[in-house]
Short mmCIF file of C-alpha atoms in Angstrom, two decimals:
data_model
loop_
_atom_site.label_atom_id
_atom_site.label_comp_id
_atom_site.label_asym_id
_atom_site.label_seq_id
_atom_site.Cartn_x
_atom_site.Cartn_y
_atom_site.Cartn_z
CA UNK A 1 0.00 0.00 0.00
CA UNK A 2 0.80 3.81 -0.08
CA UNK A 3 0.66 6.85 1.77
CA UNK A 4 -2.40 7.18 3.44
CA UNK A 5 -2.84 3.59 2.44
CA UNK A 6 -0.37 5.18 -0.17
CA UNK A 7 1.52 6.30 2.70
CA UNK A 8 3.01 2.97 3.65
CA UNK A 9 4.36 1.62 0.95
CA UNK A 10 6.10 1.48 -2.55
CA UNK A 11 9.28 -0.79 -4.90
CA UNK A 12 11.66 -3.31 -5.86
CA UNK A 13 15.07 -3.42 -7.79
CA UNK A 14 17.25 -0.81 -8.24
CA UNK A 15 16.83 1.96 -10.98
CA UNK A 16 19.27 2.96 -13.73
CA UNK A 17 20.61 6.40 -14.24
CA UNK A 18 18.33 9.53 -13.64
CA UNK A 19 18.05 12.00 -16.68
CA UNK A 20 17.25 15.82 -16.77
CA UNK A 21 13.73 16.02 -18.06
CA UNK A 22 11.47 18.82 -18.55
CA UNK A 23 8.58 19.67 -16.31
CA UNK A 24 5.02 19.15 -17.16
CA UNK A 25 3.94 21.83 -19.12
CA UNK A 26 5.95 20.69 -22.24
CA UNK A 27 3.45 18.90 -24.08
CA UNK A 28 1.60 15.40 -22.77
CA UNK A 29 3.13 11.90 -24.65
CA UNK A 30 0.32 11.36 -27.45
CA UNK A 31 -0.67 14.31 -26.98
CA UNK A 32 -0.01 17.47 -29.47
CA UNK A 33 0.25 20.76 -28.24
CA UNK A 34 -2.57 22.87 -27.81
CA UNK A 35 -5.02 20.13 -28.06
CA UNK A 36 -6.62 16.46 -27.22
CA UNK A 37 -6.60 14.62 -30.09
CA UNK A 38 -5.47 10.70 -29.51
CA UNK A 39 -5.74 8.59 -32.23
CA UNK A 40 -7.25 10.93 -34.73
CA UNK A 41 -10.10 11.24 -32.08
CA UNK A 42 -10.85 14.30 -30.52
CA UNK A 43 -10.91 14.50 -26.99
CA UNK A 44 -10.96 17.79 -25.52
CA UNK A 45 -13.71 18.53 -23.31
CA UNK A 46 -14.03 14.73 -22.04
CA UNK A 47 -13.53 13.83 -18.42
CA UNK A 48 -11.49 10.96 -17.37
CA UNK A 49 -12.12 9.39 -13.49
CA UNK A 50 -9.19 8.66 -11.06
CA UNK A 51 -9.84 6.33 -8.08
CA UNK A 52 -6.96 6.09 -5.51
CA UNK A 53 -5.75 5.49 -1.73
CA UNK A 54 -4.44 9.34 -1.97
CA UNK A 55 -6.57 11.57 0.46
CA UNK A 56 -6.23 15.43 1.80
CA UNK A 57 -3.47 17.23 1.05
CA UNK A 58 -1.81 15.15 -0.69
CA UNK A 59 -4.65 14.23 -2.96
CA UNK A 60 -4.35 18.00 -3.75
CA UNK A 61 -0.83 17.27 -5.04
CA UNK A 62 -1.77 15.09 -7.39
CA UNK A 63 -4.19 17.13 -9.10
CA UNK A 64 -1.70 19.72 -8.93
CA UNK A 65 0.85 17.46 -10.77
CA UNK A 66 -1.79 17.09 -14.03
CA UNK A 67 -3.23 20.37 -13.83
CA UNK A 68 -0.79 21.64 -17.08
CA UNK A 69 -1.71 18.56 -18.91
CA UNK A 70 -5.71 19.49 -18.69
CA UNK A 71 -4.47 22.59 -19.77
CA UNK A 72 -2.82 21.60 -22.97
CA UNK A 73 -5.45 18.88 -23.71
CA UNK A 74 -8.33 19.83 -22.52
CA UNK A 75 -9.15 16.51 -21.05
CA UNK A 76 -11.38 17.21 -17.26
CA UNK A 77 -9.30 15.10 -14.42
CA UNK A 78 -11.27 14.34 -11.44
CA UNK A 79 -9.63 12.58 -8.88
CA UNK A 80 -11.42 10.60 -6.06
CA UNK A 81 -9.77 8.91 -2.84
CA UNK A 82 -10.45 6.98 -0.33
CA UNK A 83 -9.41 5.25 2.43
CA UNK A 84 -11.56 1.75 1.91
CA UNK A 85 -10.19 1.54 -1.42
CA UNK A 86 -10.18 -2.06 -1.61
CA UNK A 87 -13.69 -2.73 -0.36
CA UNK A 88 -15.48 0.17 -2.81
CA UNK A 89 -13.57 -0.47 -6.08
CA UNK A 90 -14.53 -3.91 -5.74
CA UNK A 91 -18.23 -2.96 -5.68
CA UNK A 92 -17.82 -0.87 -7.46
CA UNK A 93 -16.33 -2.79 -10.50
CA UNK A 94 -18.71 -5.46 -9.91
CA UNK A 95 -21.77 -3.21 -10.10
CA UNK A 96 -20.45 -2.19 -13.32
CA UNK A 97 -19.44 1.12 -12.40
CA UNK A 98 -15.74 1.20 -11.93
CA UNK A 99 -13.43 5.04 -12.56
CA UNK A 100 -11.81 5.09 -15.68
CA UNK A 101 -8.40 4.74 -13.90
CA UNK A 102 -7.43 3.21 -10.56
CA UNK A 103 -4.29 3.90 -8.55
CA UNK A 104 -3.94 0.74 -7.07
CA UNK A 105 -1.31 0.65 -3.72
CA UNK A 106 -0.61 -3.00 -4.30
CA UNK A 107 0.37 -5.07 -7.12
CA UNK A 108 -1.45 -8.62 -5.35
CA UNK A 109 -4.90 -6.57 -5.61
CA UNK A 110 -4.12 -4.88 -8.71
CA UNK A 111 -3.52 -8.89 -9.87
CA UNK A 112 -6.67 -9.50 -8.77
CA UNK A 113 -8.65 -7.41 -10.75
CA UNK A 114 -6.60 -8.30 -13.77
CA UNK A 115 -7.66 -11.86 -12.77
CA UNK A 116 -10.86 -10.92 -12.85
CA UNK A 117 -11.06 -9.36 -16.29
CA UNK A 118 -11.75 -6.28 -15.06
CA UNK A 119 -8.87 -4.51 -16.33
CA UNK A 120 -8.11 -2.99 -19.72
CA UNK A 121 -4.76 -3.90 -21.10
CA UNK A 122 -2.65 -1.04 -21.18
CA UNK A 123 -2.20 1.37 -24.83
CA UNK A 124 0.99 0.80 -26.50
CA UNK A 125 2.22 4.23 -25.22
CA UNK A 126 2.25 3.01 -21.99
CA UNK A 127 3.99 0.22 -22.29
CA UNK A 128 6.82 1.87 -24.19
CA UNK A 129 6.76 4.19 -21.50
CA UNK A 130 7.34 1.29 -18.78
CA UNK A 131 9.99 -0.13 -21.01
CA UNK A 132 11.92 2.78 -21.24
CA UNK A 133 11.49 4.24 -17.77
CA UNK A 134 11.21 1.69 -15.53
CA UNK A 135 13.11 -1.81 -14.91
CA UNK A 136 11.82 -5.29 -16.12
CA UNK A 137 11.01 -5.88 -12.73
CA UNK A 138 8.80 -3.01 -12.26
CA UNK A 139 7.16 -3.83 -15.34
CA UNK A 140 6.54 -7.36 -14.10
CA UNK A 141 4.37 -5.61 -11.39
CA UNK A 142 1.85 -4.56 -14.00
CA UNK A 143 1.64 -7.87 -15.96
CA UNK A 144 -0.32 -10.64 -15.40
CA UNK A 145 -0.23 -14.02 -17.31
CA UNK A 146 1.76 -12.68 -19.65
CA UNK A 147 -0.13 -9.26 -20.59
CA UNK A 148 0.89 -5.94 -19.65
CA UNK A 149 -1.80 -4.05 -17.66
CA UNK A 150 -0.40 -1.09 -15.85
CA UNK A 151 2.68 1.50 -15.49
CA UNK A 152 3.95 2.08 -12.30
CA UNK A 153 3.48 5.20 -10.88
CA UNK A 154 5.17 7.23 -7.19
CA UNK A 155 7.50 4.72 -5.12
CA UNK A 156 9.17 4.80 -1.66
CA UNK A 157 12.14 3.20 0.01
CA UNK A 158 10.92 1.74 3.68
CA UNK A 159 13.18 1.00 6.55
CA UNK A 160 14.10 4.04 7.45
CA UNK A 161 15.58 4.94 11.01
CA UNK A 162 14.95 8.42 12.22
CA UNK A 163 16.79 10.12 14.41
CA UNK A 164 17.70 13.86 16.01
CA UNK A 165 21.65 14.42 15.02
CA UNK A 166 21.68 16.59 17.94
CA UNK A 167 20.52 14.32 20.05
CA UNK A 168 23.42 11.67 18.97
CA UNK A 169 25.68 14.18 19.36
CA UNK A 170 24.63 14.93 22.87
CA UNK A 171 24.91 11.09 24.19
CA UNK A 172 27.67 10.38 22.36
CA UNK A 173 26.53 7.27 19.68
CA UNK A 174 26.75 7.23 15.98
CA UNK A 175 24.81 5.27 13.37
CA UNK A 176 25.01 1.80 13.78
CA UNK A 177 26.67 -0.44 11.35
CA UNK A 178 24.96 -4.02 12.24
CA UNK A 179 21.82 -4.89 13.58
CA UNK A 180 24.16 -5.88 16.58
CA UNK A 181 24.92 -2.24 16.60
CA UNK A 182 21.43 -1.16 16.84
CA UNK A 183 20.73 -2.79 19.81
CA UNK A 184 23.37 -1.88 21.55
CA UNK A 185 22.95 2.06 20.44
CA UNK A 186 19.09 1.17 21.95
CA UNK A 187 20.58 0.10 25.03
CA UNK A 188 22.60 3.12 25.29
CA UNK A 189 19.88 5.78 24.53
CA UNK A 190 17.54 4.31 27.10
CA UNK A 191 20.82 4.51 29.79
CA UNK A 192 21.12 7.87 28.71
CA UNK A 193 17.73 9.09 28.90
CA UNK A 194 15.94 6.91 31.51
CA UNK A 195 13.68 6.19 28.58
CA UNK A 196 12.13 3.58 25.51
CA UNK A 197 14.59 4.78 22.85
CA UNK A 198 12.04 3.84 20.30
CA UNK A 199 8.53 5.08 19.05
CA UNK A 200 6.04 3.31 17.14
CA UNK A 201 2.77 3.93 15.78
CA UNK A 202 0.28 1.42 13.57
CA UNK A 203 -3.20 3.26 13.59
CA UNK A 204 -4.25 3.81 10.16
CA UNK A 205 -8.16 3.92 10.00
CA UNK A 206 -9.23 0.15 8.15
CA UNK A 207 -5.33 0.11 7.67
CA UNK A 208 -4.50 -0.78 10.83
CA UNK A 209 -1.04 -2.84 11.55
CA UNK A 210 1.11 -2.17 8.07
CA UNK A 211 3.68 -0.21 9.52
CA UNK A 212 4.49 -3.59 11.68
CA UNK A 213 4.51 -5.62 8.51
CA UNK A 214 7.21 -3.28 7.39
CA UNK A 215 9.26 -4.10 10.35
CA UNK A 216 8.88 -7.64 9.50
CA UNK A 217 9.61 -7.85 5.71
CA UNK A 218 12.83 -5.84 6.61
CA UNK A 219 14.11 -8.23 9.03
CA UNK A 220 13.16 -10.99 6.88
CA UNK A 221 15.04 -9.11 3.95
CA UNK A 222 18.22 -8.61 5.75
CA UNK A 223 18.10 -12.03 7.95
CA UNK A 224 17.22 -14.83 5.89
CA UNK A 225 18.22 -12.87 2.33
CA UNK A 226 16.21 -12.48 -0.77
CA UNK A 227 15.67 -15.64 -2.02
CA UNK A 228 13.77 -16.79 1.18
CA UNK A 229 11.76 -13.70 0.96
CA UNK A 230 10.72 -14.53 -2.50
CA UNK A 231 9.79 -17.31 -1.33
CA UNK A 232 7.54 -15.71 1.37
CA UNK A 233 5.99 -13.61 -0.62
CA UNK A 234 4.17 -17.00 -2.60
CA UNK A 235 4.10 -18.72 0.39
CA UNK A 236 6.73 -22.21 -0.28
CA UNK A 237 8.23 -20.44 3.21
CA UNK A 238 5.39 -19.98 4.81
CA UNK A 239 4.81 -17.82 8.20
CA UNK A 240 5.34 -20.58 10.42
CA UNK A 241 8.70 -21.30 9.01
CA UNK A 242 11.18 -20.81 11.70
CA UNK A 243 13.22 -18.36 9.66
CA UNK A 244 9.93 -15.89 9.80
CA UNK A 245 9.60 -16.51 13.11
CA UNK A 246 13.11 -15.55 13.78
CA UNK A 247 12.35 -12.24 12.31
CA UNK A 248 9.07 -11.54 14.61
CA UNK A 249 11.35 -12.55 17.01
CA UNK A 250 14.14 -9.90 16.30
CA UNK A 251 11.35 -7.02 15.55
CA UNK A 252 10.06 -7.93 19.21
CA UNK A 253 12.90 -7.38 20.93
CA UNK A 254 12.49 -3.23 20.34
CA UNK A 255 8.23 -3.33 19.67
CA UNK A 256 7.41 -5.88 22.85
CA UNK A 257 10.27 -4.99 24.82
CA UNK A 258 8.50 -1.74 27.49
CA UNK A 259 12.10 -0.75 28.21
CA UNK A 260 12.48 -0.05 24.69
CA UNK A 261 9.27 1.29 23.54
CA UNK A 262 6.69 3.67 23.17
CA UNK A 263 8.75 6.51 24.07
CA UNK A 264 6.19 9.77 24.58
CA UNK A 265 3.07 7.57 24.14
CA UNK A 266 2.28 5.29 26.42
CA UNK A 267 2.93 1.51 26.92
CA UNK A 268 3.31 -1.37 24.31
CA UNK A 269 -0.23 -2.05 23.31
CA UNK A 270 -0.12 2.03 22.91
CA UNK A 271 1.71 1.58 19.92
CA UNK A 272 -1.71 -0.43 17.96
CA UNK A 273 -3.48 3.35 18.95
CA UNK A 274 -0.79 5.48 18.35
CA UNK A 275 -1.51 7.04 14.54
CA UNK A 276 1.89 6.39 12.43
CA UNK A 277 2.61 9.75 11.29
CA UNK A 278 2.04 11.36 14.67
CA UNK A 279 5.52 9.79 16.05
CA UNK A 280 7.03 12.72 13.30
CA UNK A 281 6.47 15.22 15.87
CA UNK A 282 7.34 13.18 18.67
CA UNK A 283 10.68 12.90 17.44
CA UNK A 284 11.01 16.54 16.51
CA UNK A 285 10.36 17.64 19.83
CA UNK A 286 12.88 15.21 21.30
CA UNK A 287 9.91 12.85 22.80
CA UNK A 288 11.00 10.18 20.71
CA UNK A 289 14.42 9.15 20.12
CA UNK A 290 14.41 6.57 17.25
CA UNK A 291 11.60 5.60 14.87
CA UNK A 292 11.49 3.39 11.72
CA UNK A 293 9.18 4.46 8.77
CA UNK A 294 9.28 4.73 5.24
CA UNK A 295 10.83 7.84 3.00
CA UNK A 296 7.22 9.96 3.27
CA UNK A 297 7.58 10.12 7.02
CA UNK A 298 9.21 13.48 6.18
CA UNK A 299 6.45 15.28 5.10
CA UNK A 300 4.78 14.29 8.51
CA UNK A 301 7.06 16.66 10.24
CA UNK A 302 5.93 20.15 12.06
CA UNK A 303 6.18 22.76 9.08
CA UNK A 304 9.61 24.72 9.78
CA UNK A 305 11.46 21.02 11.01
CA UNK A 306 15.19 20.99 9.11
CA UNK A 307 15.81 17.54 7.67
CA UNK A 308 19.34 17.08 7.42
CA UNK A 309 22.32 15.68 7.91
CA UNK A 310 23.00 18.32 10.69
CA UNK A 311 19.71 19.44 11.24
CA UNK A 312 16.89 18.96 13.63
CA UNK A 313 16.17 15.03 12.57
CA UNK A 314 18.07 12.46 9.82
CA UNK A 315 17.63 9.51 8.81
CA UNK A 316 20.07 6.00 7.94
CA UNK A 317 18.72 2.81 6.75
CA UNK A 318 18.10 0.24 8.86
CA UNK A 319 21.45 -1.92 9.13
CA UNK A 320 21.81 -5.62 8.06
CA UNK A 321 23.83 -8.84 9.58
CA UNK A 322 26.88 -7.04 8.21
CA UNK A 323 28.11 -3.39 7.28
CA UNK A 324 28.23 -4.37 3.75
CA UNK A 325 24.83 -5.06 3.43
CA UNK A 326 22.82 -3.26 0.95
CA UNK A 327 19.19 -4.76 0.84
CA UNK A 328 16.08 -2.52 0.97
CA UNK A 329 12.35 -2.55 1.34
CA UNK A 330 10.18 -0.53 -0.94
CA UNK A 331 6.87 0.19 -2.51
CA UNK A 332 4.39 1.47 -5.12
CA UNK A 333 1.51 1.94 -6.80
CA UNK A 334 0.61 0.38 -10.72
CA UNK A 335 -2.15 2.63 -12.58
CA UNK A 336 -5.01 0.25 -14.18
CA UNK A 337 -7.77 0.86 -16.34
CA UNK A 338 -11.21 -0.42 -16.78
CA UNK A 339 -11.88 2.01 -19.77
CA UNK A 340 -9.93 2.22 -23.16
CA UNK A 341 -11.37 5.57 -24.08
CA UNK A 342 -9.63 7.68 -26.43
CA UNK A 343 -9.35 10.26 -23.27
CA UNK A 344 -8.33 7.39 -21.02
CA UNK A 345 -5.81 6.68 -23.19
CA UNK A 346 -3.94 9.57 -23.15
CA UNK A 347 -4.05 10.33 -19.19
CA UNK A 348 -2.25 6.80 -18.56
CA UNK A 349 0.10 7.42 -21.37
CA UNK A 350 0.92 11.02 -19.28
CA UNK A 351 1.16 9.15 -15.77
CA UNK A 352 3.89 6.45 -17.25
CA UNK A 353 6.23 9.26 -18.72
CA UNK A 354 9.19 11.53 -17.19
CA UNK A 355 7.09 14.43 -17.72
CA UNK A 356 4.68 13.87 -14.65
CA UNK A 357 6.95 11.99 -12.60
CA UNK A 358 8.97 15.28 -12.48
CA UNK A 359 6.00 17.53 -12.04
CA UNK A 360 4.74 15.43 -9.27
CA UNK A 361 7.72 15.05 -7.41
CA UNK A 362 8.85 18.95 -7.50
CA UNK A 363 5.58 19.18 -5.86
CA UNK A 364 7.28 17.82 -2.94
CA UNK A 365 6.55 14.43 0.06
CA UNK A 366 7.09 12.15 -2.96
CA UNK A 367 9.38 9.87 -5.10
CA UNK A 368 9.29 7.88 -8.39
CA UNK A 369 10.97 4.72 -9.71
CA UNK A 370 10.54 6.24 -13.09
CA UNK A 371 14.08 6.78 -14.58
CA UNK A 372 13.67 9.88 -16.11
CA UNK A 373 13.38 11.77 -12.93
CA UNK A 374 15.75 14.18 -12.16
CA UNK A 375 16.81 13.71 -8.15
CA UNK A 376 17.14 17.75 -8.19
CA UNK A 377 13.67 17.75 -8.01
CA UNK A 378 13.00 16.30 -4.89
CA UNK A 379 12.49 18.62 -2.26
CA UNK A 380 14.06 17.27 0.70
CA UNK A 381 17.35 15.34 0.65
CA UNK A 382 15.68 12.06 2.00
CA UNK A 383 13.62 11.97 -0.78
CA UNK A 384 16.90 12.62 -2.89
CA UNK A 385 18.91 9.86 -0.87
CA UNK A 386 15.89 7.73 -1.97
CA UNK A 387 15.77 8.33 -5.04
CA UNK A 388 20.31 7.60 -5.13
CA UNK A 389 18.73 3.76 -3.47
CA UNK A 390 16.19 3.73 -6.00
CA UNK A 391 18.62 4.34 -8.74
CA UNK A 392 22.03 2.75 -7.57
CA UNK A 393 22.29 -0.73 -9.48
CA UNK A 394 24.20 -2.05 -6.24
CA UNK A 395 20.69 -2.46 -4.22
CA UNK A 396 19.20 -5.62 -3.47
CA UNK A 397 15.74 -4.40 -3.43
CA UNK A 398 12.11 -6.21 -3.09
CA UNK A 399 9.02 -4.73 -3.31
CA UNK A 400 6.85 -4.22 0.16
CA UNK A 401 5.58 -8.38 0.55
CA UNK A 402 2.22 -7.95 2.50
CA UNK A 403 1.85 -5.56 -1.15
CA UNK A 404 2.89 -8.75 -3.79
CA UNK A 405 0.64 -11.54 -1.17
CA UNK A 406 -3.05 -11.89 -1.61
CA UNK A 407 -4.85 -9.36 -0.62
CA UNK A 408 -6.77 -11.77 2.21
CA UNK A 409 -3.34 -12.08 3.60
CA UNK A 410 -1.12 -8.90 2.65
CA UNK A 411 -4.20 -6.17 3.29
CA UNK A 412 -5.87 -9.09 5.72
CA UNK A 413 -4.65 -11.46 8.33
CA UNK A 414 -0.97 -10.25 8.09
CA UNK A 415 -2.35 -6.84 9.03
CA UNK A 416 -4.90 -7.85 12.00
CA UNK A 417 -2.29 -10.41 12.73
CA UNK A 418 0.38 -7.33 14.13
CA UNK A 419 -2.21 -5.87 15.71
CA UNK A 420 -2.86 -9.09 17.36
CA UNK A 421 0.87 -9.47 18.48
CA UNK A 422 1.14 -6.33 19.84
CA UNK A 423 -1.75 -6.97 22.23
CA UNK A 424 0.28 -9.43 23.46
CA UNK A 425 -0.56 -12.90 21.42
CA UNK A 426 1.70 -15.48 21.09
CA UNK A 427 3.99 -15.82 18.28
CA UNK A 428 3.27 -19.17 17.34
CA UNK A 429 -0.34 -17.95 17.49
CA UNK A 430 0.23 -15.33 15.48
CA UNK A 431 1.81 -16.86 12.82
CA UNK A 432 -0.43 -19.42 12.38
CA UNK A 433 -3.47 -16.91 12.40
CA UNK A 434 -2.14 -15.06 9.54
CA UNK A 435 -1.06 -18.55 7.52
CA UNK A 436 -5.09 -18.90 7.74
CA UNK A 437 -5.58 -16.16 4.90
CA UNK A 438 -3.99 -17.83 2.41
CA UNK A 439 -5.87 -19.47 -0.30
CA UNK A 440 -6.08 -23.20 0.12
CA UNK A 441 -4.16 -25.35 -3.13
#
């Protein structure tokens, strides 16, 4: 999923080399100048419907990003979002009255509707777009059984550490090398402070419990390496594999631990009420000592907060087994369509290309896997160190897991499942709970 629901996750595999590319405003791919015209069909004047995850401000952003694009086509935008996402598009296409276009936050559901025939398969344009911009594995996100459906679209780079430089400065510790390092730098802070070094938070409205899933797909990434994470994600290792276990096990030690956690909100189970973005300010105003969230954290930050290297809070990656470790969590969202309009046509075409990956992401809070991006444009320079992950062939790099599962397991019992744990169930119990959502055979 994504911040919002878009807002937790986003991307595998690393990116090639970023190029200079024009801001929207120069002219819409399939698209002439000055007018709408795709395919020898006119178009201006028709409206084309966006369904997404995006909400609030943000959602504002996006329509922001397009706005030159309307402009030059004359092709009406309007952009819906919601937070049950899942539940309404699926009535939604089954009633027979799906949006023209849906942003969907997770390849597994975007799969499904593929699956389902609801999808259109995507115009030429796009796919030469994804071809071009985006690596074969990103591509593979948007196929199914063979046929090319969607483009991605924004991406993120999870596992994330936060942190006040000040603060490290103050006590004396640096970032840690090892996970071996980060528990002993945990150890440390709390001697320091007389406090949990951490902070967590998994309330998201019907969302409830991804931001623990990150923690585990992380540990499971760095731990047991990418081929047993593959295998995860279609289930030959399944939860109650001991090398899964070994990750909840790990993640525990800092989320079920009360000397180590929830710093500034209360105790363990506070962490299951405790909305994700609001541990931002908590760390801001020195509350919170370390938190671990995805790239868009930073736009969750009190408006005047310096995010730097030497400023008010940072960020490094969470470590692996050994310094030389470079393996990442990520995610995404793929852009379907269940029209093939003329109109329709030519939005997705726009959404796949350079053009509004740069426009959105000057717009600032986001980044794109799209190759054509130019890192200047980010805003802040975690969103350009993501985008250097993103784009550094050197990264071992898998897409979020709960994301690529089923959505009765990914969006279902893997989510309940950490909210589960956190109230204090077993881990055996756990594990075999969220086994349950898998489809039998």
């Amino acid at each position: 999923m994504a911040q919002s629901q878009r807002y937790r996750r986003l991307a595998p595999l690393a990116l090639l080399g970023a190029a200079g590319i024009a801001l929207a405003g120069c002219g819409a791919p399939g698209a002439p100048e000055g007018g709408g015209d795709a395919g020898g069909e006119d178009v201006s004047g028709e409206t084309v419907t966006i369904y997404g995850t995006i909400v609030d401000s943000e959602a504002e952003l996006l329509q922001e990003s397009w706005a030159d694009f309307e402009e030059e086509t004359g092709i009406e935008i309007k952009y819906e979002g919601s937070q049950d996402f899942e539940t309404q598009l699926g009535t939604r296409a089954q009633g027979g009255n799906p949006p023209d276009i849906a942003i969907f936050p997770q390849p597994g559901l975007f799969a499904d509707f593929a699956a389902r025939d609801f999808l259109k398969p995507a115009p030429e344009e796009v796919e030469k777009n994804a071809n071009e911009y985006w690596t074969e594995d990103w591509v593979n996100y948007g196929t199914y059984d063979g046929t090319f459906y969607g483009a991605p679209l924004m991406a993120n780079v999870k596992g994330w550490i936060w942190y006040s430089p000040a603060k490290f400065a103050e006590w004396g510790v640096e970032v840690p090398e090892t996970l071996d390092d980060m528990a002993a730098l945990t150890e440390t802070i709390q001697g320091a402070t007389g406090a949990p070094a951490w902070c967590a938070g998994f309330e998201s409205g019907t969302a409830t419990g991804w931001p623990g899933t990150d923690w585990i797909e992380d540990y499971v990434l760095r731990q047991a390496g990418p081929d047993v994470y593959d295998q995860w994600v279609t289930n030959e290792v399944p939860f109650t594999d001991p090398q899964i276990k070994s990750a909840f096990d790990s993640v525990g030690e800092i989320l079920l631990t009360p000397e180590n956690v929830n710093a500034g909100f209360g105790d363990v189970r506070s962490i299951n009420s405790t909305a994700f973005g609001d541990v931002a300010p908590a760390l801001a105003s020195g509350d919170c000592a370390l938190t671990h969230q995805a790239s868009f954290l930073s736009g969750f930050f009190p408006e005047g907060t310096n995010i730097a290297e030497d400023g008010d809070v940072w960020a490094f990656m969470l470590p692996g087994e050994s310094a030389d470790d470079s393996a990442v969590t990520g995610a995404g969202e793929i852009v379907g369509a269940f029209s093939d309009s003329a109109a329709t046509q030519q939005v997705l075409a726009y959404l796949s290309s350079p053009e509004w990956a740069n426009s959105r992401v000057s717009l600032g809070g986001v980044t794109s896997a799209n190759n054509g991006l130019d890192p200047a444009n980010a805003q802040d320079p975690i969103l350009q160190e993501t985008i250097k992950i993103l784009q550094d062939p050197d990264t071992t790099f898998r897409f979020d897991a709960s994301d690529l599962m089923p959505g009765a397991v990914g969006a279902g019992t893997f989510w309940k499942g950490m909210v589960a744990w956190v109230n204090g169930g077993s881990t055996d119990e756990v594990l075999q709970q969220i086994e349950t959502g898998w489809p039998a055979g």
